[in-house]
Short mmCIF file of C-alpha atoms in Angstrom, two decimals:
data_model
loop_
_atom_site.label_atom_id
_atom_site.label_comp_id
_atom_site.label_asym_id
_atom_site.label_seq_id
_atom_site.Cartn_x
_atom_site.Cartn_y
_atom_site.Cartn_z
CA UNK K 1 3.00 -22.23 -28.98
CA UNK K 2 -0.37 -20.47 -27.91
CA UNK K 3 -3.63 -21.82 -28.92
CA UNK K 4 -5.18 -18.01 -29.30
CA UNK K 5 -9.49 -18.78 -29.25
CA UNK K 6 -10.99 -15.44 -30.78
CA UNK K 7 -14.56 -15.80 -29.36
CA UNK K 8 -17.82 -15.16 -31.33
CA UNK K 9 -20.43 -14.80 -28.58
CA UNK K 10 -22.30 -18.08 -30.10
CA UNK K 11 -19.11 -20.17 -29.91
CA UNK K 12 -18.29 -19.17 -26.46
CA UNK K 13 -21.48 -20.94 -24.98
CA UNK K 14 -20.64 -23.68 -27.06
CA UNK K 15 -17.58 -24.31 -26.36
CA UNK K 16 -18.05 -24.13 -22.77
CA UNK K 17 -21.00 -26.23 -22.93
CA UNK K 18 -18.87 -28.83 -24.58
CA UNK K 19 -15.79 -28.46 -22.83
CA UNK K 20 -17.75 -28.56 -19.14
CA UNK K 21 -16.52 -27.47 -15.52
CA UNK K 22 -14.28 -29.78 -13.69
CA UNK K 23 -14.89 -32.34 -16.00
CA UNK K 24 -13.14 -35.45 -15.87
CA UNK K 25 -12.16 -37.02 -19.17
CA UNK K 26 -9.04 -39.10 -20.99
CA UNK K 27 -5.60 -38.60 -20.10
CA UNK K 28 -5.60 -36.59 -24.33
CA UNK K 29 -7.98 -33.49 -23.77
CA UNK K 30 -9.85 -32.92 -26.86
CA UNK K 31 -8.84 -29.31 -26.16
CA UNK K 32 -5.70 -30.60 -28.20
CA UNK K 33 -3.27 -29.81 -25.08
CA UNK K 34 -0.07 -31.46 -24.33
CA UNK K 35 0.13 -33.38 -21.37
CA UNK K 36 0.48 -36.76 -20.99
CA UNK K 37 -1.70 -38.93 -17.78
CA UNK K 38 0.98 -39.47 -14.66
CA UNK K 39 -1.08 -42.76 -14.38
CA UNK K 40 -1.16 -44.55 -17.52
CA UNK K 41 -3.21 -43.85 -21.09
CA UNK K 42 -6.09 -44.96 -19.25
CA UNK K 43 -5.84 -42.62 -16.18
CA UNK K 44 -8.18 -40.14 -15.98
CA UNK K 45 -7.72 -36.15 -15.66
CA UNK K 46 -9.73 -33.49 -13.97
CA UNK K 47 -9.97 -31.21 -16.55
CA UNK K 48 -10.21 -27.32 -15.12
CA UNK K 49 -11.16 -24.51 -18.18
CA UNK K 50 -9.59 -21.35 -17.46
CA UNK K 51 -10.72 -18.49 -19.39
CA UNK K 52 -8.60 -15.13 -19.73
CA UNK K 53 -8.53 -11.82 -22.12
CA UNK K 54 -4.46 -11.13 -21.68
CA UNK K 55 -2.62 -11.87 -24.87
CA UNK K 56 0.56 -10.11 -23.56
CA UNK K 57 1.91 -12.65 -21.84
CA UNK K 58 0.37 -15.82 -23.38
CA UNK K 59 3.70 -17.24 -24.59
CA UNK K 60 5.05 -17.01 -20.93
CA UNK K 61 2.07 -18.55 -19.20
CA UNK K 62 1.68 -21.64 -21.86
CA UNK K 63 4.75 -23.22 -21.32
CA UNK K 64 4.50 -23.44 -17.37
CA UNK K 65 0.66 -24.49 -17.83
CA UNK K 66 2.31 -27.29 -20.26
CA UNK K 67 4.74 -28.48 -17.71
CA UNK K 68 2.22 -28.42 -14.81
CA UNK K 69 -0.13 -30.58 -17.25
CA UNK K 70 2.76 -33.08 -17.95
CA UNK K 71 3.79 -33.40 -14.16
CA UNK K 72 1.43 -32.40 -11.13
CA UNK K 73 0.30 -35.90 -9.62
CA UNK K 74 -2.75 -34.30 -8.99
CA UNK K 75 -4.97 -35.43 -11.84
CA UNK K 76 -5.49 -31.77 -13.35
CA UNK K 77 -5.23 -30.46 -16.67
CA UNK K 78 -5.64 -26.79 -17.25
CA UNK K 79 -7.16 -25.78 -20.58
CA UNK K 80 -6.33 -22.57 -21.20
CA UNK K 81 -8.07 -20.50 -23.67
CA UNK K 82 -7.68 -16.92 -24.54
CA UNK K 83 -10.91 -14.70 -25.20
CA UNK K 84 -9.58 -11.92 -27.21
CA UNK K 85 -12.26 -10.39 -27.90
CA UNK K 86 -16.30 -10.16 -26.11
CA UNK K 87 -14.67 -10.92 -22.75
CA UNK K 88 -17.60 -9.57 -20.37
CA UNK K 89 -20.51 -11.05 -23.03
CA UNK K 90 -19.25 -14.25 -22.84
CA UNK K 91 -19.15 -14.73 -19.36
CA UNK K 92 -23.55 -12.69 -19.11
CA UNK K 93 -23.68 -15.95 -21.50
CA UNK K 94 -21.94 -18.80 -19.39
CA UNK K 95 -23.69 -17.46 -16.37
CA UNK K 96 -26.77 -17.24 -17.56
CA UNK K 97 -27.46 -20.56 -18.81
CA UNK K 98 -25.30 -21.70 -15.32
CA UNK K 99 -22.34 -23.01 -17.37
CA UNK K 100 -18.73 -21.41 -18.16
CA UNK K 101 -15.18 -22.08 -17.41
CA UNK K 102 -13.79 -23.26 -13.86
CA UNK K 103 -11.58 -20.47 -13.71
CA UNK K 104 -11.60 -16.60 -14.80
CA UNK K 105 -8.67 -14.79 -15.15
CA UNK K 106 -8.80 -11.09 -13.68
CA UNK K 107 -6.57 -8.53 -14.23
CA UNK K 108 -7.29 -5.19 -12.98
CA UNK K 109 -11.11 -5.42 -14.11
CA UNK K 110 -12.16 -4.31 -11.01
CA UNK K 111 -15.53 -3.35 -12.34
CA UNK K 112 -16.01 -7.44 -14.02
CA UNK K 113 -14.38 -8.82 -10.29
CA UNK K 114 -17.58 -6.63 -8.17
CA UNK K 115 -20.66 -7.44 -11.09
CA UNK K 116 -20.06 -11.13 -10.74
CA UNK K 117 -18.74 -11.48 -7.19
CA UNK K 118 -22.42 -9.86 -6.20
CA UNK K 119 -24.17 -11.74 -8.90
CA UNK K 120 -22.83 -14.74 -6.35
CA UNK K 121 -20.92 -16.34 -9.18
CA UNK K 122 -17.23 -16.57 -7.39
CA UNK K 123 -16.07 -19.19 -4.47
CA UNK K 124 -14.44 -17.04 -1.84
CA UNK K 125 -11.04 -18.36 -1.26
CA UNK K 126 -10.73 -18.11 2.62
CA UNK K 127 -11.66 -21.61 3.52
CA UNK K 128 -8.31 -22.90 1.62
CA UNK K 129 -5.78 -20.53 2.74
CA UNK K 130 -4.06 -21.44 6.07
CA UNK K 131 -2.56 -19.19 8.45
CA UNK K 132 0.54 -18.69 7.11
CA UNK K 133 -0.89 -17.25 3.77
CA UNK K 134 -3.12 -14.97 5.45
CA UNK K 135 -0.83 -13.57 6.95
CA UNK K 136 1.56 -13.53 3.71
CA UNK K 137 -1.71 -11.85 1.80
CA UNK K 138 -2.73 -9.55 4.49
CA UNK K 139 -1.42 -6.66 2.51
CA UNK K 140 -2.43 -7.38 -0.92
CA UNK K 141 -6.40 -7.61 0.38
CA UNK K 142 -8.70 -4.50 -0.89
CA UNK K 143 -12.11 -4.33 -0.65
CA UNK K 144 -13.63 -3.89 -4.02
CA UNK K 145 -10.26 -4.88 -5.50
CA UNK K 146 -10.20 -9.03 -4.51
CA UNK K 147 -12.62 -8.81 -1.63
CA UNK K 148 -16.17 -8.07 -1.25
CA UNK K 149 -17.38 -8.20 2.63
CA UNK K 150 -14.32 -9.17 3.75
CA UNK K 151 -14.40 -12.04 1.44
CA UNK K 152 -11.93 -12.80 -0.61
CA UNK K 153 -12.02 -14.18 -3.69
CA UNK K 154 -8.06 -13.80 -5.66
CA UNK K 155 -5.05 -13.49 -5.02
CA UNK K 156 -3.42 -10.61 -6.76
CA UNK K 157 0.66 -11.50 -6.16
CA UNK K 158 1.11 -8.68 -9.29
CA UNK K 159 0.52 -4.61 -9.72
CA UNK K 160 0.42 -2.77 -12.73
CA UNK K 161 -0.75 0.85 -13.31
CA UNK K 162 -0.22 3.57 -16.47
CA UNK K 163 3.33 4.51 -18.43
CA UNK K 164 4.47 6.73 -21.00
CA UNK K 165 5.92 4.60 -23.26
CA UNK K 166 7.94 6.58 -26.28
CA UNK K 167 10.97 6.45 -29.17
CA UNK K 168 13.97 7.45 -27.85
CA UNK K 169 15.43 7.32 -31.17
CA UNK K 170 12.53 9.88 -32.40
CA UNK K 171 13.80 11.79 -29.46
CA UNK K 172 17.20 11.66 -30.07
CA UNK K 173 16.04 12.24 -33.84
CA UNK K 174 14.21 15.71 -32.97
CA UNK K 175 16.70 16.77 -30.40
CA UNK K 176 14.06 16.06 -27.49
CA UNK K 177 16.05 15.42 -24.55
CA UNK K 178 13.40 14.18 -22.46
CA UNK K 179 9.57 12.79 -21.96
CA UNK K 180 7.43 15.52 -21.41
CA UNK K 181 6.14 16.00 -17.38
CA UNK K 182 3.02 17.71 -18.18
CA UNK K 183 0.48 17.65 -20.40
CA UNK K 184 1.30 20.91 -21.98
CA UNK K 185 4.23 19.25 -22.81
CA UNK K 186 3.25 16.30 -24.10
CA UNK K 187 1.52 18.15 -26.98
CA UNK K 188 4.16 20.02 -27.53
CA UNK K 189 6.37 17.49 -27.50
CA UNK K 190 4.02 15.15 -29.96
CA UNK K 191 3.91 18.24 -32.21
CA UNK K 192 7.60 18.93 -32.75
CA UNK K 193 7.86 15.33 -33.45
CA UNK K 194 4.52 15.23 -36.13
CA UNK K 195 5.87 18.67 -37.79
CA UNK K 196 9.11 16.88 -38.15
CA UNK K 197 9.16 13.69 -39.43
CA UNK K 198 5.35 12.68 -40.60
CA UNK K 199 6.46 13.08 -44.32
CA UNK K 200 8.15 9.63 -43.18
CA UNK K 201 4.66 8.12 -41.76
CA UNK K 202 6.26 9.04 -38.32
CA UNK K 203 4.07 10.95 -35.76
CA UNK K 204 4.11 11.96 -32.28
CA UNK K 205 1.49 10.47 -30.20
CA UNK K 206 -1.53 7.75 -30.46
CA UNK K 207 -4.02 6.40 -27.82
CA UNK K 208 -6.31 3.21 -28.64
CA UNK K 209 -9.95 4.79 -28.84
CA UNK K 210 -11.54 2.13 -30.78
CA UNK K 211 -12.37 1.25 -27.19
CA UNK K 212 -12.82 4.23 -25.19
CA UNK K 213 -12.45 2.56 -21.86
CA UNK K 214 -9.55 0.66 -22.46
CA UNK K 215 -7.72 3.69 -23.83
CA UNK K 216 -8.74 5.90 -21.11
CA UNK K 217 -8.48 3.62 -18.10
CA UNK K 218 -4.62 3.12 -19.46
CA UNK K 219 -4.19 7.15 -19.08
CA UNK K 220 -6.16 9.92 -18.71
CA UNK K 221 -7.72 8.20 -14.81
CA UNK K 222 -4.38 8.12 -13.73
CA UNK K 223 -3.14 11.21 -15.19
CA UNK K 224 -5.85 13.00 -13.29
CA UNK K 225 -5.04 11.08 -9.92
CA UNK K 226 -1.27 12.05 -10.57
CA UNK K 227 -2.64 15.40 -10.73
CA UNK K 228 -4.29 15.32 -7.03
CA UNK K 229 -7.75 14.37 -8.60
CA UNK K 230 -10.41 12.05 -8.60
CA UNK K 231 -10.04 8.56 -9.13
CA UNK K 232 -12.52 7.63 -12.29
CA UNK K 233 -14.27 10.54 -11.65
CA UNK K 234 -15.20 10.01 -7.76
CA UNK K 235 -13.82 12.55 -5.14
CA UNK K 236 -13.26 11.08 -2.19
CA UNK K 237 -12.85 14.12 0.09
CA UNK K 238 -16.08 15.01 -1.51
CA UNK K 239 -18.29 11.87 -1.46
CA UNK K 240 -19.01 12.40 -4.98
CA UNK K 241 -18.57 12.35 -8.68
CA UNK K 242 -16.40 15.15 -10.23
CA UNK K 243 -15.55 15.27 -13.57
CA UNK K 244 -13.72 18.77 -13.17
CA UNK K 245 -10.14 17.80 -12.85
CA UNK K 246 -10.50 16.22 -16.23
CA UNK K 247 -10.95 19.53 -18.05
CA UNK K 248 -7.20 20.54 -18.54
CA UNK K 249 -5.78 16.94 -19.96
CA UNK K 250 -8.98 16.56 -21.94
CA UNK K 251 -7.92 19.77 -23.82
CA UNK K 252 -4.66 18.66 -24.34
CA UNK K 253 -5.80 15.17 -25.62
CA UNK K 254 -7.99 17.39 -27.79
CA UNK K 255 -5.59 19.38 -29.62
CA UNK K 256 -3.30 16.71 -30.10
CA UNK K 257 -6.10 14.96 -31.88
CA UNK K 258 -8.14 17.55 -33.92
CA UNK K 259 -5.24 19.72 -35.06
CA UNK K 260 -3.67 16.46 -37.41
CA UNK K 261 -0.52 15.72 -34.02
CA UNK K 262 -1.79 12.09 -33.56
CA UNK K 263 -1.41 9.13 -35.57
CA UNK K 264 -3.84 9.26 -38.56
CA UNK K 265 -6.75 6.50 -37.90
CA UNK K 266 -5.52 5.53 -34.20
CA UNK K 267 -9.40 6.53 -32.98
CA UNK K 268 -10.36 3.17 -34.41
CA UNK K 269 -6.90 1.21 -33.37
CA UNK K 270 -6.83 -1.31 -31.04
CA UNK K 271 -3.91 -1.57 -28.48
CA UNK K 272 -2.39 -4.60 -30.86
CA UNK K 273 -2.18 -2.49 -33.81
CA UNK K 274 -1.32 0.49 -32.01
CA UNK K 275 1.58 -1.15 -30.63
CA UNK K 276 2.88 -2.89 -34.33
CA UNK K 277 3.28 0.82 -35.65
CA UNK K 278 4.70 1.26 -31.98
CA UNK K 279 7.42 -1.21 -32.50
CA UNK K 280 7.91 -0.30 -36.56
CA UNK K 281 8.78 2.99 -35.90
CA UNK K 282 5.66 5.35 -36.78
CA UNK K 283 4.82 6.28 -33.21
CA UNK K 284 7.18 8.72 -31.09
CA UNK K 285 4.28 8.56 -27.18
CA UNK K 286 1.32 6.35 -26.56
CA UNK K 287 0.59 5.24 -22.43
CA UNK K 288 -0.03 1.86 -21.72
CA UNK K 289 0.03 -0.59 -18.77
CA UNK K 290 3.23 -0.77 -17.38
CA UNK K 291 2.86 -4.63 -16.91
CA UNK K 292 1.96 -5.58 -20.36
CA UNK K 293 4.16 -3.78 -22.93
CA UNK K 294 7.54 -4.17 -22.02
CA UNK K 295 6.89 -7.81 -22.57
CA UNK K 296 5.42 -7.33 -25.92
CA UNK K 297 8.49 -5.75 -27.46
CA UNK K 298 10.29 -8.78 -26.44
CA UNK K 299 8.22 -11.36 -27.38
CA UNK K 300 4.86 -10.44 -29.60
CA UNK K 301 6.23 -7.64 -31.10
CA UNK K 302 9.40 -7.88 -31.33
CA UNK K 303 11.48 -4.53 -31.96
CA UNK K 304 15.11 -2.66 -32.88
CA UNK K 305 13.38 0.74 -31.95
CA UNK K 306 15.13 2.04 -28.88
CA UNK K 307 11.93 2.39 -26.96
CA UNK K 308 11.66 3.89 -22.72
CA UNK K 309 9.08 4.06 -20.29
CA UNK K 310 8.67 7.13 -18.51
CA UNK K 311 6.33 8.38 -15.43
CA UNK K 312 3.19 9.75 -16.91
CA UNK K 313 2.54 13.57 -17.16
CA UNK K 314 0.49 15.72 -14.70
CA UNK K 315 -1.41 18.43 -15.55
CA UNK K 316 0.68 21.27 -13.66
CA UNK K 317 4.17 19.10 -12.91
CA UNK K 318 3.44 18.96 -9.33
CA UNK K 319 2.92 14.67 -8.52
CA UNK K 320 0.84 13.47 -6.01
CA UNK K 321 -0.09 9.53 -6.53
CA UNK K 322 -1.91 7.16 -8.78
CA UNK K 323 -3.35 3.55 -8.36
CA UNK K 324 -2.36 0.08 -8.25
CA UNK K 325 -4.13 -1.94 -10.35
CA UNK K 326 -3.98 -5.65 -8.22
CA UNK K 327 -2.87 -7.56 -11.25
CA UNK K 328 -3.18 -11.39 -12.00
CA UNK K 329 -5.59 -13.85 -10.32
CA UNK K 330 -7.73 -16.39 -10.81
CA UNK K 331 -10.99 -16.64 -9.74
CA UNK K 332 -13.26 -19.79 -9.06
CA UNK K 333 -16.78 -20.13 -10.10
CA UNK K 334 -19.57 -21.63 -8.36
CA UNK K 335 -20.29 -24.02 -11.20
CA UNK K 336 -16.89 -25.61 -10.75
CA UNK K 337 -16.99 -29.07 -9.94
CA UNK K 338 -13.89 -29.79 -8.65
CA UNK K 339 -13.54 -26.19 -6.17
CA UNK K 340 -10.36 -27.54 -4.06
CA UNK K 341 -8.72 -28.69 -7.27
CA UNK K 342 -9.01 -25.33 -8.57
CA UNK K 343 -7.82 -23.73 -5.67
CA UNK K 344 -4.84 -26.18 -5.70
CA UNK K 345 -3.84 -25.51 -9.56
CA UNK K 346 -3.57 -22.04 -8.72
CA UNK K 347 -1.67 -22.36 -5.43
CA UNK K 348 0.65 -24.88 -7.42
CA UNK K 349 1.11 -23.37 -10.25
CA UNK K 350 -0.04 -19.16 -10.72
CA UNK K 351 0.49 -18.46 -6.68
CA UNK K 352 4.01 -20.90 -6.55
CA UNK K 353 7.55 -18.43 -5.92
CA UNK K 354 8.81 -19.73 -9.00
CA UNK K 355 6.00 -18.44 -11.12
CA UNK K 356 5.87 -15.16 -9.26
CA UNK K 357 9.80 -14.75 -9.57
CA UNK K 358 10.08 -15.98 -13.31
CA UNK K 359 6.81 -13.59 -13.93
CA UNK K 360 8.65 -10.08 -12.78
CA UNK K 361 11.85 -10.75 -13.87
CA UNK K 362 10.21 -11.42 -17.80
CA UNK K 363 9.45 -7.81 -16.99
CA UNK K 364 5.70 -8.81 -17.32
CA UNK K 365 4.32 -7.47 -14.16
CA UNK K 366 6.09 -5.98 -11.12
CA UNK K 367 5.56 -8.59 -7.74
CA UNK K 368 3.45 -7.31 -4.65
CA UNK K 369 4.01 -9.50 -2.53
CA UNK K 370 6.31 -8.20 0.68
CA UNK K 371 8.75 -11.21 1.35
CA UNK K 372 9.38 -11.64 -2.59
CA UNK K 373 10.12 -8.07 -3.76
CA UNK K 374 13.72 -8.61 -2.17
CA UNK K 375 14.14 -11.85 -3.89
CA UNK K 376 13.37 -10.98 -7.55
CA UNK K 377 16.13 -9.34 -10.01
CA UNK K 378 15.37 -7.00 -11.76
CA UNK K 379 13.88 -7.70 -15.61
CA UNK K 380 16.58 -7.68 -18.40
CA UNK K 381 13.84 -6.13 -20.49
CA UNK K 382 12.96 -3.09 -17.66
CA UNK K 383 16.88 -2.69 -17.07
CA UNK K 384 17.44 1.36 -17.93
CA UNK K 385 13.62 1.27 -18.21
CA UNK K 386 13.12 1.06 -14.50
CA UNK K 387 10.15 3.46 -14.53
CA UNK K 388 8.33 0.50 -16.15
CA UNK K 389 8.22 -1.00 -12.38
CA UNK K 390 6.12 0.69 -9.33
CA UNK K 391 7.45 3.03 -8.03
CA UNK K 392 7.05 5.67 -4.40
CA UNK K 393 3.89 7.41 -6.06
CA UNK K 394 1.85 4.10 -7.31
CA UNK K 395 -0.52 3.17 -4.45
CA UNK K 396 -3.26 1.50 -3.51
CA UNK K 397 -6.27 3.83 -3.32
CA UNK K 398 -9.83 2.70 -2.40
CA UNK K 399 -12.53 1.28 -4.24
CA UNK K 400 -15.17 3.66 -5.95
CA UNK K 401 -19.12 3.36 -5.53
CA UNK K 402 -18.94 1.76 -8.73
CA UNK K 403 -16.14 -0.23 -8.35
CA UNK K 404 -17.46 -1.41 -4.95
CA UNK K 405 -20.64 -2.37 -6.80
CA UNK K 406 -21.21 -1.32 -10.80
CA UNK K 407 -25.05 -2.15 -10.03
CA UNK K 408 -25.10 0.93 -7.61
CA UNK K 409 -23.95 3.40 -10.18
CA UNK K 410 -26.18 3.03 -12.96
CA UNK K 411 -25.82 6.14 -15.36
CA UNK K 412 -28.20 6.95 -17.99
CA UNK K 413 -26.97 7.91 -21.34
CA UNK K 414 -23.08 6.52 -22.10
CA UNK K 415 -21.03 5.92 -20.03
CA UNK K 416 -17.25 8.50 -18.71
CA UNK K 417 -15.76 7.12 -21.64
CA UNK K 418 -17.61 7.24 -24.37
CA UNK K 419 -18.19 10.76 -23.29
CA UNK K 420 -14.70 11.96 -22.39
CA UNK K 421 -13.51 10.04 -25.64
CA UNK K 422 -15.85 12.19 -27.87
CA UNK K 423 -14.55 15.38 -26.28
CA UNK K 424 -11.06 14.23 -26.82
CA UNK K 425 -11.94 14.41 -30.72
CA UNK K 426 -14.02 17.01 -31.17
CA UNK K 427 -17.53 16.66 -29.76
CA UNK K 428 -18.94 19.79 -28.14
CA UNK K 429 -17.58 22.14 -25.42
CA UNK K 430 -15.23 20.74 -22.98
CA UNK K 431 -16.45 21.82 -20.05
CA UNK K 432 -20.04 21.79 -20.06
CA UNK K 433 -19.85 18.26 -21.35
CA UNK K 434 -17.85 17.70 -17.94
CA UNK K 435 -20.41 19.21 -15.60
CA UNK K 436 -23.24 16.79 -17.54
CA UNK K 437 -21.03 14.06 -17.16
CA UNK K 438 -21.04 14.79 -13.20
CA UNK K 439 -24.29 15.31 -12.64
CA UNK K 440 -25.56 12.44 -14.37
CA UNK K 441 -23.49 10.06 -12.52
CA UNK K 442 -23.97 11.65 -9.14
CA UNK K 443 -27.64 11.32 -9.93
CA UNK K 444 -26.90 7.40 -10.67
CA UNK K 445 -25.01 7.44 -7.33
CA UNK K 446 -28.14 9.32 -4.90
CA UNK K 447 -30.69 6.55 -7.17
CA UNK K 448 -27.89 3.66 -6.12
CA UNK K 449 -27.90 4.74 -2.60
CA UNK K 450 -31.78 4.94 -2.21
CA UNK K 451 -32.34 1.79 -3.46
CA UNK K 452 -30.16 -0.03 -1.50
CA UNK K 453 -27.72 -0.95 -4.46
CA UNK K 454 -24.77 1.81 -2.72
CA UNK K 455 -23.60 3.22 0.19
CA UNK K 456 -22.55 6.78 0.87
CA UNK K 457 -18.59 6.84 0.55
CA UNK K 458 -16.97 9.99 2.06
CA UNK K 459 -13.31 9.64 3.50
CA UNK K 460 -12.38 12.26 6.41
CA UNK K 461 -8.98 14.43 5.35
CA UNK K 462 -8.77 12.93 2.34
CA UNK K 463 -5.36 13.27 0.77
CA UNK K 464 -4.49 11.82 -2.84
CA UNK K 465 -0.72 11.55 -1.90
CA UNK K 466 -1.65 9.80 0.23
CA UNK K 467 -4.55 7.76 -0.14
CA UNK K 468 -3.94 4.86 2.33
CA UNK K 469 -4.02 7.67 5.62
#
């Protein structure tokens, strides 16, 4: 049912080459889609690309994007295509040679959104918004998030931020009668269940580090912010990068991986595998997003396991908040022919009530937007899972230097990740790699700041429980 496009970097300037932006061709896309012309075999469609990286809920979205093809009146066929892999390179590609798709899919990438919203490569999205949605929006607008300036550029009606996900059944099976609330206990908790039951390929916790930032934007950022810390390293009370708080759940992280707890190979898994072994079985903890995988287990992976989502750990057990990540929107680009047709697709189709209802109550993502959260039932999938929506300590927080700009914050040598991943397994002493990794991207701030690129970002009584004031 969902035409998956893995991208090689060559085929993705191709393809969009070929396939053009706001092109208008026959009433049978070559793209191989389904809809049929409203206006005869001869009528002609406004064809709109849309590129996206989420595979999660690709067997939700086709279906509507088949029945908008077959009946808006509109003239507009959406070609959807999937980039599972190369995501960022192939849009440096389309944008460099000044071609692409019509519309990007964004999804929490709040560091993609601000590189090519400054690079000028978005239409802001005020001019077709009337009053009534500006008011409807007002709340879901962040700078650095889906504006720029006070520009705004998506709509993001979802939120998502990180879970525990974990094996009741393994649980149940070690006599574990609950998810572990801090990160002490989570390694003690992944051991019992390792010492226990690996001589049956089962074993107590796995994280994705093929890809260092996916696996650690998933868990460790928001464990730290849970924790009263900084948010991807950046202190707001202080106006600049700390890598401290990080020191305590990077230990943990590291025992559970050097001292044979986590799932043997995970380091080079990513999340797809990790979450096949997830649904046979093998793994008892791994954190996720808590809009993608409780869809997966219904749909692309499907599962007996009696699987839960809990509220992640903290370092100490004491909670204070962690961010909303504004989750799916669609951005248009500048080389989009057909701008207002774009704009209406989205308001049609991604932005309509009936999307945003069906989308939540899938269990896919959890609905942001204030006159809908009363309308929506909650997911069959979430139901006894209902830490797998957002909850009282998920909030928006502000926008980091880098966020705000990733051109201001440009850090010689690799990047948190990379560096916080090979501390995780092994790589030199904990904390002095920490108070590197500060001073290397404070000095990347103070360079960002003098040239222009940054601006100094300090925020009076700052309070991570409360990060809106």
């Amino acid at each position: 049912m969902k035409k998956v496009l893995s991208v090689l970097l060559a085929g993705a300037l191709a393809m969009s080459t070929l396939a053009g932006c706001g092109s208008t061709q026959s009433s049978t896309p070559s793209s191989g889609g389904s809809a049929q012309s409203t206006g005869g075999d001869n009528a002609e469609k406004t064809t709109l690309v849309l590129w996206t990286r989420d595979r999660a809920d690709a067997s939700f979205i086709q279906p509507w994007i088949d029945k908008y093809n077959e009946t808006n009146k509109d003239g507009i066929f959406i070609d959807y295509q999937m980039y599972t892999d190369n995501f960022e390179q192939a849009l440096d590609m389309a944008y460099s040679t000044n071609s692409g798709p019509d519309l990007v899919g964004v999804s929490g990438m709040t560091d993609i959104f601000t590189k090519y919203v400054n690079q000028g490569q978005y239409v802001e999205i005020d001019q077709y918004l009337t009053d009534e949605q500006r008011a409807r929006y007002k709340s879901l607008v962040s700078n650095g998030i889906d504006a720029v300036d006070g520009k705004l550029y998506y709509i993001p009606v979802f939120g998502s931020t990180g879970r525990l996900f974990y094996n009741e059944g393994i649980f149940e099976k070690c006599g574990i009668k609950e998810p572990p609330k801090t990160m002490a206990e989570l390694t003690q908790t992944a051991k019992i269940i390792t010492d226990k039951l690996k001589g049956e390929g089962v074993y107590g916790f796995a994280m994705n580090l093929k890809s260092p930032s996916s696996a650690l934007q998933r868990s460790i950022d928001f464990i730290v912010q849970r924790s009263g810390g900084s948010k991807q390293g950046y202190d707001f009370g202080k106006g600049a990068y700390d890598f401290s708080m990080y020191e305590d759940a990077v230990k943990e992280f590291r025992t559970i991986f050097t001292t044979g707890i986590a799932f043997p190979g995970c380091e080079s898994l990513d999340i797809d595998p990790l979450r096949t072994q997830f649904a046979a079985g093998k793994i008892g903890m791994y954190i996720s997003w808590s809009h993608a995988d409780p869809g997966v287990y219904a749909s692309q992976f499907p599962t007996n396991e009696k699987w839960n989502v809990a509220q992640l750990p903290t370092i100490d057990g004491k909670v204070y908040s962690q961010s909303i990540q504004p989750y799916k929107g669609y951005m248009i680009t500048k080389t989009c022919k057909a701008p207002e047709k774009a704009w209406k697709a989205c308001n049609d189709l991604f932005y309509s009530d009936d999307f945003v209802k069906a989308y939540h109550e899938a269990g896919l993502g959890s609905v942001m937007v204030d006159d809908l959260k009363s309308q929506v039932k909650a997911p069959e999938i979430l139901k006894g899972k209902e830490n797998g929506l957002l909850g009282a300590t998920d909030k928006f927080w502000p926008a980091t230097p880098q966020e705000l700009n990733s051109q201001a914050v440009i850090v010689e040598g690799n990047d948190q990740y990379t560096d916080l991943a090979g501390m995780i397994l092994g790589t030199g002493d904990i904390k002095a790699g920490l108070t590197a990794l500060t001073d290397r991207y404070n000095a990347a701030l103070k360079k960002g700041i003098q040239e222009g690129k940054g601006k100094e970002l300090k925020i009076a009584n700052w309070d991570p429980a409360n990060p809106n004031g």
